[in-house]
Amino acid sequence: MAPQEFRSAPFRKVPFAKLDLDIDNRPDGAVIMQSRVPLTLREAHLPAYLQKHAEVRPDRAWLAQRDDDGGEWRTLSFAAAKRRIDGLTEALLGLGLQSGASLMILSGNSIEHATVMLAAMQAGLVTVPVSEAYSLMSSDYQRLAHVVQTADPSVVFVQDGARFAPAIANSPLAGVPVIAARNVQTGQHDLELLSATQPTGKVPEAISKIDPDATAKILFTSGSTGAPKGVPLTHAGLVLAAESNLTTLGRVTQGDKVRLDWAPWSHVFGGTTLSLSVIDGGTFYIDEGKPVPGLFERTVRNLADVQPEFFMNVPSAIAMLVAAMEADDQLAAQILEKMTSLGYGGAALPADIVRRFEALAVKHTGHRISIVCGYGTTETGPGGGFVYWPTDETGTLGLPHPGFAMKLVPIDEKRYDVRVKSKAVTKGYLNRPELNSEIFDEDGFYKTGDCIVLAEAGDPTSGLIFAGRLNEEFKLLNGTFVRVGEVRSKLIDALAPIVKEVVVCGENESDLRVLAWLNVDAAVAIAEDGEKSVEALNASPIVADEVRRKLRGYNDANRGASQAVRAIRLLSTPPQLDHGEITDKGSINQRAVRDRRPDELQALYSDVDDGRTLKP
């Protein structure tokens, strides 16, 4: 919550959609909410929007990406993109692939990735973007093998033929035709040559045959609740999700918006942001930065250069952005000059970061800037809830936006199970009939497995606050239920900024304890001179005292057995992707960390004093 001195400043105007909900209170206590705001789908699929913009605004830059050396932006106009995509479409049709065959994309965001995706759609193929971490950050390629066996691709695209060659050779992709944009290896197809193919009448014929209800893309879940599952999304669903986003934020005007985004297109939110630029004819600036120290500086540079009206990132990145702006008034003024709203997702945004961001906004613009959040899953494509009213409060997941309905099913006196319904929601997991019979309820709502509480008891329109996932909950030895999501959220807020992430432990134990990773930058700032390694920081008495101080503050406000934390153990090794401890979007798999680190768990609950287990 922003301090009172900021409350008098007005918000910068955002043309949010009208908050007009139809609410059905069922006799069994369930609540169904949906927006009454009409949603217009202007075209049936993304290739139709591309064709329109190539004709109406041919010279408008659709995509922009820095040169390899991080220098100038190279751009691709809508007209040039259409020519390139049509040529590649012709080449793909010439490969003799059956309609509905899969084209898997192993590499990250790039101009070439986007053109391959649109060409595949035009050719009647299903695109399967896969987290590049499965190929480049894995030692055993097990996750890559899993998604390949599930999606059964007929052709593969990679940005760099040499860089991805080991992953291809050591997975079931060996023998599958490969298209590469650079460093083309023997036996691989050169993307540039394929894109130079002269298109014939086969291309418009193929586009005319696109079925809006057919699968356009298969995304894989992050794996935070088990092995990644293939989620088919239709052409019409992709359009609905993007048009809903544009309507919700009042940005249906075409051709005048710029976007800067890093989120991987293998993730549902990143892919939707790319769809927005196809639909509204704006320019998408591909951010080569990442929300990690050493790479986020690139995002800061790009923000000052591009100056988007709306910027969205994970909370850890927003914390780094706030610190950078606090250190440089000129930079802050540049970044905030045109910004009207700031979005976050994936985790809670600490109140301290909100306060500092609003202080910067008022200082440099004279206005507060709305802080918004969206709720969705890979399966919901990604809609469900959105904060679409002026606010600088955080914690709420928002309310249903146009084209989506939410169903709240009572779990206990406070919590509800969240379910979502829309034409954008998947019809079921790929090749998982045993799951598909269980994921929809009797009214056709997708059962997310997430829990919420109402911001104000008895009033669903007050907003929904995330309260964890049902499959993460456990009982203490005395039978007390622990709501892991709720505890984690409170701890992250209370321990910020010294602690970056926590794993809540205590299943069949007598009390609640946590495993944690320090925020290295915050720890370095207070530790003794010269202490910069994680091991040294974990052993620092100054750092330990700060963690204990913050933990005492948390416990003073949370005294119950299912809330109070009796010890924190600081971990030295980061969460491991190969072990399923962390997803490619950076979220922690709580159960996987507990299962994969039995020694740390044992030390957490023992009386051994090695300096890493801290008690308040």
JSON list of C-alpha atoms in Angstrom, two decimals, residues 438-551:
[
{"chain": "A", "resi": 438, "resn": "GLU", "atom": "CA", "xyz": [-11.03, -35.19, -14.42]},
{"chain": "A", "resi": 439, "resn": "ILE", "atom": "CA", "xyz": [-10.09, -31.61, -15.31]},
{"chain": "A", "resi": 440, "resn": "PHE", "atom": "CA", "xyz": [-13.54, -30.25, -16.19]},
{"chain": "A", "resi": 441, "resn": "ASP", "atom": "CA", "xyz": [-16.55, -30.03, -13.92]},
{"chain": "A", "resi": 442, "resn": "GLU", "atom": "CA", "xyz": [-20.20, -30.68, -14.71]},
{"chain": "A", "resi": 443, "resn": "ASP", "atom": "CA", "xyz": [-20.63, -27.12, -16.06]},
{"chain": "A", "resi": 444, "resn": "GLY", "atom": "CA", "xyz": [-17.62, -27.35, -18.37]},
{"chain": "A", "resi": 445, "resn": "PHE", "atom": "CA", "xyz": [-15.32, -25.24, -16.19]},
{"chain": "A", "resi": 446, "resn": "TYR", "atom": "CA", "xyz": [-11.61, -26.11, -16.14]},
{"chain": "A", "resi": 447, "resn": "LYS", "atom": "CA", "xyz": [-10.52, -26.99, -12.61]},
{"chain": "A", "resi": 448, "resn": "THR", "atom": "CA", "xyz": [-7.31, -25.03, -12.05]},
{"chain": "A", "resi": 449, "resn": "GLY", "atom": "CA", "xyz": [-6.45, -26.54, -8.67]},
{"chain": "A", "resi": 450, "resn": "ASP", "atom": "CA", "xyz": [-5.79, -23.03, -7.32]},
{"chain": "A", "resi": 451, "resn": "CYS", "atom": "CA", "xyz": [-7.36, -21.62, -4.18]},
{"chain": "A", "resi": 452, "resn": "ILE", "atom": "CA", "xyz": [-8.43, -18.04, -3.49]},
{"chain": "A", "resi": 453, "resn": "VAL", "atom": "CA", "xyz": [-9.92, -16.03, -0.69]},
{"chain": "A", "resi": 454, "resn": "LEU", "atom": "CA", "xyz": [-12.09, -12.97, -1.22]},
{"chain": "A", "resi": 455, "resn": "ALA", "atom": "CA", "xyz": [-10.47, -9.59, -0.60]},
{"chain": "A", "resi": 456, "resn": "GLU", "atom": "CA", "xyz": [-13.60, -8.74, 1.40]},
{"chain": "A", "resi": 457, "resn": "ALA", "atom": "CA", "xyz": [-15.56, -11.62, 2.92]},
{"chain": "A", "resi": 458, "resn": "GLY", "atom": "CA", "xyz": [-18.89, -12.19, 1.22]},
{"chain": "A", "resi": 459, "resn": "ASP", "atom": "CA", "xyz": [-18.14, -9.88, -1.72]},
{"chain": "A", "resi": 460, "resn": "PRO", "atom": "CA", "xyz": [-16.63, -11.64, -4.77]},
{"chain": "A", "resi": 461, "resn": "THR", "atom": "CA", "xyz": [-16.44, -8.33, -6.65]},
{"chain": "A", "resi": 462, "resn": "SER", "atom": "CA", "xyz": [-13.87, -7.09, -4.11]},
{"chain": "A", "resi": 463, "resn": "GLY", "atom": "CA", "xyz": [-11.23, -9.18, -5.87]},
{"chain": "A", "resi": 464, "resn": "LEU", "atom": "CA", "xyz": [-9.65, -12.60, -5.49]},
{"chain": "A", "resi": 465, "resn": "ILE", "atom": "CA", "xyz": [-6.47, -13.23, -3.49]},
{"chain": "A", "resi": 466, "resn": "PHE", "atom": "CA", "xyz": [-4.33, -16.28, -4.27]},
{"chain": "A", "resi": 467, "resn": "ALA", "atom": "CA", "xyz": [-4.27, -18.75, -1.39]},
{"chain": "A", "resi": 468, "resn": "GLY", "atom": "CA", "xyz": [-2.12, -21.56, -2.81]},
{"chain": "A", "resi": 469, "resn": "ARG", "atom": "CA", "xyz": [-2.56, -24.80, -4.73]},
{"chain": "A", "resi": 470, "resn": "LEU", "atom": "CA", "xyz": [-4.51, -27.72, -3.35]},
{"chain": "A", "resi": 471, "resn": "ASN", "atom": "CA", "xyz": [-1.80, -30.25, -4.22]},
{"chain": "A", "resi": 472, "resn": "GLU", "atom": "CA", "xyz": [0.86, -28.30, -2.27]},
{"chain": "A", "resi": 473, "resn": "GLU", "atom": "CA", "xyz": [-0.95, -28.41, 1.06]},
{"chain": "A", "resi": 474, "resn": "PHE", "atom": "CA", "xyz": [0.06, -30.78, 3.85]},
{"chain": "A", "resi": 475, "resn": "LYS", "atom": "CA", "xyz": [-0.62, -31.56, 7.50]},
{"chain": "A", "resi": 476, "resn": "LEU", "atom": "CA", "xyz": [1.61, -31.10, 10.51]},
{"chain": "A", "resi": 477, "resn": "LEU", "atom": "CA", "xyz": [2.02, -33.99, 12.93]},
{"chain": "A", "resi": 478, "resn": "ASN", "atom": "CA", "xyz": [-0.90, -32.70, 15.01]},
{"chain": "A", "resi": 479, "resn": "GLY", "atom": "CA", "xyz": [-3.23, -32.79, 11.97]},
{"chain": "A", "resi": 480, "resn": "THR", "atom": "CA", "xyz": [-3.17, -29.03, 11.33]},
{"chain": "A", "resi": 481, "resn": "PHE", "atom": "CA", "xyz": [-3.44, -28.13, 7.65]},
{"chain": "A", "resi": 482, "resn": "VAL", "atom": "CA", "xyz": [-0.75, -25.83, 6.26]},
{"chain": "A", "resi": 483, "resn": "ARG", "atom": "CA", "xyz": [-1.77, -23.59, 3.38]},
{"chain": "A", "resi": 484, "resn": "VAL", "atom": "CA", "xyz": [1.59, -23.42, 1.68]},
{"chain": "A", "resi": 485, "resn": "GLY", "atom": "CA", "xyz": [0.73, -20.70, -0.84]},
{"chain": "A", "resi": 486, "resn": "GLU", "atom": "CA", "xyz": [-0.53, -18.36, 1.85]},
{"chain": "A", "resi": 487, "resn": "VAL", "atom": "CA", "xyz": [2.47, -18.96, 4.13]},
{"chain": "A", "resi": 488, "resn": "ARG", "atom": "CA", "xyz": [4.94, -18.54, 1.27]},
{"chain": "A", "resi": 489, "resn": "SER", "atom": "CA", "xyz": [3.37, -15.28, 0.12]},
{"chain": "A", "resi": 490, "resn": "LYS", "atom": "CA", "xyz": [3.46, -13.77, 3.61]},
{"chain": "A", "resi": 491, "resn": "LEU", "atom": "CA", "xyz": [7.04, -14.92, 4.18]},
{"chain": "A", "resi": 492, "resn": "ILE", "atom": "CA", "xyz": [8.31, -13.51, 0.89]},
{"chain": "A", "resi": 493, "resn": "ASP", "atom": "CA", "xyz": [6.81, -10.16, 1.80]},
{"chain": "A", "resi": 494, "resn": "ALA", "atom": "CA", "xyz": [8.11, -10.23, 5.39]},
{"chain": "A", "resi": 495, "resn": "LEU", "atom": "CA", "xyz": [11.64, -11.39, 4.55]},
{"chain": "A", "resi": 496, "resn": "ALA", "atom": "CA", "xyz": [12.17, -9.08, 1.56]},
{"chain": "A", "resi": 497, "resn": "PRO", "atom": "CA", "xyz": [14.63, -8.07, 0.32]},
{"chain": "A", "resi": 498, "resn": "ILE", "atom": "CA", "xyz": [17.18, -10.26, 2.11]},
{"chain": "A", "resi": 499, "resn": "VAL", "atom": "CA", "xyz": [15.50, -13.57, 1.14]},
{"chain": "A", "resi": 500, "resn": "LYS", "atom": "CA", "xyz": [14.55, -14.25, -2.47]},
{"chain": "A", "resi": 501, "resn": "GLU", "atom": "CA", "xyz": [12.56, -17.49, -2.28]},
{"chain": "A", "resi": 502, "resn": "VAL", "atom": "CA", "xyz": [11.35, -20.01, 0.30]},
{"chain": "A", "resi": 503, "resn": "VAL", "atom": "CA", "xyz": [10.16, -23.61, 0.39]},
{"chain": "A", "resi": 504, "resn": "VAL", "atom": "CA", "xyz": [7.69, -24.34, 3.16]},
{"chain": "A", "resi": 505, "resn": "CYS", "atom": "CA", "xyz": [8.35, -27.60, 5.05]},
{"chain": "A", "resi": 506, "resn": "GLY", "atom": "CA", "xyz": [6.70, -29.50, 7.86]},
{"chain": "A", "resi": 507, "resn": "GLU", "atom": "CA", "xyz": [4.73, -32.42, 6.47]},
{"chain": "A", "resi": 508, "resn": "ASN", "atom": "CA", "xyz": [4.31, -34.91, 9.34]},
{"chain": "A", "resi": 509, "resn": "GLU", "atom": "CA", "xyz": [6.57, -32.74, 11.52]},
{"chain": "A", "resi": 510, "resn": "SER", "atom": "CA", "xyz": [5.66, -30.95, 14.74]},
{"chain": "A", "resi": 511, "resn": "ASP", "atom": "CA", "xyz": [6.24, -27.42, 13.44]},
{"chain": "A", "resi": 512, "resn": "LEU", "atom": "CA", "xyz": [6.70, -25.32, 10.33]},
{"chain": "A", "resi": 513, "resn": "ARG", "atom": "CA", "xyz": [10.20, -24.56, 8.96]},
{"chain": "A", "resi": 514, "resn": "VAL", "atom": "CA", "xyz": [11.52, -23.36, 5.62]},
{"chain": "A", "resi": 515, "resn": "LEU", "atom": "CA", "xyz": [14.37, -23.81, 3.18]},
{"chain": "A", "resi": 516, "resn": "ALA", "atom": "CA", "xyz": [15.41, -20.52, 1.59]},
{"chain": "A", "resi": 517, "resn": "TRP", "atom": "CA", "xyz": [17.69, -18.80, -0.88]},
{"chain": "A", "resi": 518, "resn": "LEU", "atom": "CA", "xyz": [19.19, -15.40, -0.15]},
{"chain": "A", "resi": 519, "resn": "ASN", "atom": "CA", "xyz": [18.81, -12.41, -2.43]},
{"chain": "A", "resi": 520, "resn": "VAL", "atom": "CA", "xyz": [22.54, -12.15, -3.11]},
{"chain": "A", "resi": 521, "resn": "ASP", "atom": "CA", "xyz": [22.53, -8.44, -4.02]},
{"chain": "A", "resi": 522, "resn": "ALA", "atom": "CA", "xyz": [20.64, -7.51, -0.85]},
{"chain": "A", "resi": 523, "resn": "ALA", "atom": "CA", "xyz": [22.91, -9.71, 1.26]},
{"chain": "A", "resi": 524, "resn": "VAL", "atom": "CA", "xyz": [26.09, -8.25, -0.27]},
{"chain": "A", "resi": 525, "resn": "ALA", "atom": "CA", "xyz": [24.85, -4.76, 0.52]},
{"chain": "A", "resi": 526, "resn": "ILE", "atom": "CA", "xyz": [24.84, -5.44, 4.28]},
{"chain": "A", "resi": 527, "resn": "ALA", "atom": "CA", "xyz": [27.53, -8.14, 4.67]},
{"chain": "A", "resi": 528, "resn": "GLU", "atom": "CA", "xyz": [31.15, -7.63, 5.60]},
{"chain": "A", "resi": 529, "resn": "ASP", "atom": "CA", "xyz": [33.40, -6.29, 2.85]},
{"chain": "A", "resi": 530, "resn": "GLY", "atom": "CA", "xyz": [34.60, -8.94, 0.45]},
{"chain": "A", "resi": 531, "resn": "GLU", "atom": "CA", "xyz": [31.81, -11.41, 1.13]},
{"chain": "A", "resi": 532, "resn": "LYS", "atom": "CA", "xyz": [30.15, -12.06, -2.22]},
{"chain": "A", "resi": 533, "resn": "SER", "atom": "CA", "xyz": [29.92, -15.83, -2.63]},
{"chain": "A", "resi": 534, "resn": "VAL", "atom": "CA", "xyz": [26.69, -17.52, -1.63]},
{"chain": "A", "resi": 535, "resn": "GLU", "atom": "CA", "xyz": [28.56, -19.74, 0.85]},
{"chain": "A", "resi": 536, "resn": "ALA", "atom": "CA", "xyz": [30.17, -16.73, 2.56]},
{"chain": "A", "resi": 537, "resn": "LEU", "atom": "CA", "xyz": [26.90, -14.83, 2.70]},
{"chain": "A", "resi": 538, "resn": "ASN", "atom": "CA", "xyz": [25.08, -17.83, 4.17]},
{"chain": "A", "resi": 539, "resn": "ALA", "atom": "CA", "xyz": [27.71, -17.92, 6.93]},
{"chain": "A", "resi": 540, "resn": "SER", "atom": "CA", "xyz": [27.73, -14.15, 7.55]},
{"chain": "A", "resi": 541, "resn": "PRO", "atom": "CA", "xyz": [26.64, -13.22, 11.12]},
{"chain": "A", "resi": 542, "resn": "ILE", "atom": "CA", "xyz": [25.34, -9.87, 9.86]},
{"chain": "A", "resi": 543, "resn": "VAL", "atom": "CA", "xyz": [23.19, -11.52, 7.21]},
{"chain": "A", "resi": 544, "resn": "ALA", "atom": "CA", "xyz": [22.00, -14.12, 9.72]},
{"chain": "A", "resi": 545, "resn": "ASP", "atom": "CA", "xyz": [20.98, -11.42, 12.20]},
{"chain": "A", "resi": 546, "resn": "GLU", "atom": "CA", "xyz": [18.96, -9.62, 9.50]},
{"chain": "A", "resi": 547, "resn": "VAL", "atom": "CA", "xyz": [17.16, -12.83, 8.51]},
{"chain": "A", "resi": 548, "resn": "ARG", "atom": "CA", "xyz": [16.38, -13.56, 12.17]},
{"chain": "A", "resi": 549, "resn": "ARG", "atom": "CA", "xyz": [15.10, -10.01, 12.71]},
{"chain": "A", "resi": 550, "resn": "LYS", "atom": "CA", "xyz": [12.72, -10.24, 9.79]},
{"chain": "A", "resi": 551, "resn": "LEU", "atom": "CA", "xyz": [11.60, -13.74, 10.78]}
]
